């Protein structure tokens, strides 16, 4: 499996339209692979950190 290579950046979906949604975009290459609001992005980041913490604890045993 290749590393994901995804990048996170601030992005406004439908910029300039009445339905514009500010948030975080995950990009891989030149493609947006996900867009989420700030609360969802924070929840995902917390989950990723929890998984990394669990891995580090198990690796230290």
Short mmCIF file of N, CA and C in Angstrom, two decimals:
data_model
loop_
_atom_site.label_atom_id
_atom_site.label_comp_id
_atom_site.label_asym_id
_atom_site.label_seq_id
_atom_site.Cartn_x
_atom_site.Cartn_y
_atom_site.Cartn_z
N UNK A 1 0.85 -1.18 0.00
CA UNK A 1 0.00 0.00 0.00
C UNK A 1 0.89 1.24 0.00
N UNK A 2 0.59 2.18 -0.85
CA UNK A 2 1.33 3.45 -0.91
C UNK A 2 0.85 4.38 0.19
N UNK A 3 1.73 5.25 0.69
CA UNK A 3 1.27 6.28 1.62
C UNK A 3 0.23 7.17 0.94
N UNK A 4 -0.68 7.68 1.71
CA UNK A 4 -1.81 8.43 1.16
C UNK A 4 -1.38 9.68 0.39
N UNK A 5 -0.46 10.45 0.92
CA UNK A 5 -0.04 11.66 0.24
C UNK A 5 -1.10 12.73 0.19
N UNK A 6 -2.11 12.64 1.05
CA UNK A 6 -3.17 13.64 1.07
C UNK A 6 -2.70 14.89 1.81
N UNK A 7 -3.20 16.03 1.38
CA UNK A 7 -2.91 17.31 2.02
C UNK A 7 -4.23 17.95 2.44
N UNK A 8 -4.19 18.60 3.58
CA UNK A 8 -5.38 19.31 4.07
C UNK A 8 -5.18 20.81 3.84
N UNK A 9 -6.22 21.48 3.40
CA UNK A 9 -6.15 22.92 3.24
C UNK A 9 -7.53 23.55 3.44
N UNK A 10 -7.51 24.81 3.83
CA UNK A 10 -8.76 25.54 3.99
C UNK A 10 -9.36 25.73 2.60
N UNK A 11 -10.66 25.47 2.48
CA UNK A 11 -11.29 25.49 1.16
C UNK A 11 -12.76 25.83 1.32
N UNK A 12 -13.27 26.64 0.43
CA UNK A 12 -14.70 26.98 0.43
C UNK A 12 -15.36 26.30 -0.77
N UNK A 13 -16.19 25.33 -0.48
CA UNK A 13 -16.92 24.60 -1.51
C UNK A 13 -17.98 25.52 -2.10
N UNK A 14 -18.12 25.54 -3.40
CA UNK A 14 -19.09 26.41 -4.10
C UNK A 14 -18.85 27.88 -3.81
N UNK A 15 -17.59 28.28 -3.76
CA UNK A 15 -17.23 29.67 -3.49
C UNK A 15 -17.95 30.60 -4.45
N UNK A 16 -18.49 31.68 -3.91
CA UNK A 16 -19.18 32.68 -4.72
C UNK A 16 -20.65 32.38 -4.95
N UNK A 17 -21.12 31.23 -4.49
CA UNK A 17 -22.53 30.86 -4.64
C UNK A 17 -23.23 30.98 -3.30
N UNK A 18 -24.56 31.11 -3.32
CA UNK A 18 -25.29 31.20 -2.05
C UNK A 18 -25.13 29.95 -1.18
N UNK A 19 -24.77 28.83 -1.80
CA UNK A 19 -24.61 27.58 -1.06
C UNK A 19 -23.17 27.32 -0.62
N UNK A 20 -22.31 28.35 -0.68
CA UNK A 20 -20.89 28.18 -0.33
C UNK A 20 -20.75 27.60 1.08
N UNK A 21 -19.83 26.64 1.21
CA UNK A 21 -19.61 25.96 2.48
C UNK A 21 -18.12 26.02 2.82
N UNK A 22 -17.74 26.85 3.81
CA UNK A 22 -16.34 26.89 4.20
C UNK A 22 -15.98 25.63 4.97
N UNK A 23 -14.73 25.23 4.87
CA UNK A 23 -14.29 24.06 5.60
C UNK A 23 -12.89 23.65 5.21
N UNK A 24 -12.64 22.35 5.31
CA UNK A 24 -11.34 21.77 5.03
C UNK A 24 -11.48 20.80 3.87
N UNK A 25 -10.58 20.91 2.91
CA UNK A 25 -10.54 19.97 1.80
C UNK A 25 -9.33 19.07 1.98
N UNK A 26 -9.50 17.80 1.68
CA UNK A 26 -8.38 16.87 1.60
C UNK A 26 -8.10 16.67 0.13
N UNK A 27 -6.87 16.92 -0.27
CA UNK A 27 -6.48 16.80 -1.67
C UNK A 27 -5.44 15.71 -1.84
N UNK A 28 -5.52 15.04 -2.96
CA UNK A 28 -4.50 14.09 -3.38
C UNK A 28 -4.16 14.46 -4.82
N UNK A 29 -2.94 14.90 -5.02
CA UNK A 29 -2.59 15.43 -6.33
C UNK A 29 -3.39 16.68 -6.59
N UNK A 30 -4.07 16.73 -7.72
CA UNK A 30 -4.89 17.91 -8.04
C UNK A 30 -6.37 17.66 -7.80
N UNK A 31 -6.71 16.57 -7.11
CA UNK A 31 -8.12 16.22 -6.88
C UNK A 31 -8.51 16.41 -5.42
N UNK A 32 -9.70 16.95 -5.20
CA UNK A 32 -10.27 17.01 -3.86
C UNK A 32 -10.90 15.64 -3.61
N UNK A 33 -10.43 14.96 -2.56
CA UNK A 33 -10.96 13.64 -2.25
C UNK A 33 -11.97 13.69 -1.12
N UNK A 34 -12.03 14.81 -0.39
CA UNK A 34 -13.04 14.98 0.66
C UNK A 34 -13.13 16.46 1.01
N UNK A 35 -14.30 16.87 1.43
CA UNK A 35 -14.51 18.22 1.96
C UNK A 35 -15.41 18.08 3.16
N UNK A 36 -15.06 18.78 4.24
CA UNK A 36 -15.88 18.70 5.45
C UNK A 36 -15.84 20.03 6.17
N UNK A 37 -16.86 20.25 6.96
CA UNK A 37 -16.90 21.45 7.78
C UNK A 37 -15.83 21.39 8.86
N UNK A 38 -15.63 22.52 9.53
CA UNK A 38 -14.58 22.59 10.54
C UNK A 38 -14.81 21.63 11.70
N UNK A 39 -16.05 21.49 12.15
CA UNK A 39 -16.33 20.58 13.26
C UNK A 39 -16.04 19.13 12.88
N UNK A 40 -16.44 18.73 11.68
CA UNK A 40 -16.17 17.37 11.22
C UNK A 40 -14.67 17.14 11.05
N UNK A 41 -13.95 18.16 10.57
CA UNK A 41 -12.50 18.04 10.39
C UNK A 41 -11.81 17.87 11.74
N UNK A 42 -12.26 18.63 12.74
CA UNK A 42 -11.67 18.51 14.08
C UNK A 42 -11.95 17.14 14.66
N UNK A 43 -13.17 16.62 14.46
CA UNK A 43 -13.51 15.29 14.97
C UNK A 43 -12.65 14.22 14.29
N UNK A 44 -12.44 14.34 12.99
CA UNK A 44 -11.59 13.39 12.27
C UNK A 44 -10.14 13.49 12.76
N UNK A 45 -9.64 14.70 12.95
CA UNK A 45 -8.27 14.88 13.44
C UNK A 45 -8.11 14.26 14.83
N UNK A 46 -9.10 14.43 15.69
CA UNK A 46 -9.05 13.83 17.02
C UNK A 46 -9.00 12.31 16.93
N UNK A 47 -9.79 11.73 16.03
CA UNK A 47 -9.80 10.28 15.85
C UNK A 47 -8.45 9.79 15.34
N UNK A 48 -7.88 10.50 14.38
CA UNK A 48 -6.57 10.12 13.86
C UNK A 48 -5.51 10.18 14.97
N UNK A 49 -5.56 11.23 15.79
CA UNK A 49 -4.62 11.34 16.91
C UNK A 49 -4.80 10.20 17.91
N UNK A 50 -6.05 9.83 18.18
CA UNK A 50 -6.32 8.71 19.10
C UNK A 50 -5.72 7.41 18.55
N UNK A 51 -5.88 7.17 17.26
CA UNK A 51 -5.33 5.96 16.64
C UNK A 51 -3.80 5.97 16.74
N UNK A 52 -3.18 7.11 16.47
CA UNK A 52 -1.72 7.22 16.56
C UNK A 52 -1.24 7.01 18.00
N UNK A 53 -1.95 7.58 18.97
CA UNK A 53 -1.59 7.39 20.38
C UNK A 53 -1.68 5.91 20.76
N UNK A 54 -2.74 5.25 20.32
CA UNK A 54 -2.91 3.83 20.63
C UNK A 54 -1.77 3.01 20.01
N UNK A 55 -1.42 3.32 18.77
CA UNK A 55 -0.32 2.63 18.10
C UNK A 55 0.98 2.81 18.88
N UNK A 56 1.27 4.05 19.29
CA UNK A 56 2.50 4.31 20.02
C UNK A 56 2.55 3.57 21.36
N UNK A 57 1.41 3.51 22.04
CA UNK A 57 1.35 2.79 23.31
C UNK A 57 1.60 1.30 23.10
N UNK A 58 1.00 0.74 22.08
CA UNK A 58 1.19 -0.70 21.81
C UNK A 58 2.61 -0.98 21.33
N UNK A 59 3.19 -0.08 20.56
CA UNK A 59 4.55 -0.27 20.07
C UNK A 59 5.59 -0.18 21.19
N UNK A 60 5.26 0.56 22.24
CA UNK A 60 6.19 0.75 23.35
C UNK A 60 6.20 -0.45 24.30
N UNK A 61 5.27 -1.38 24.15
CA UNK A 61 5.20 -2.55 25.05
C UNK A 61 6.31 -3.51 24.78
#
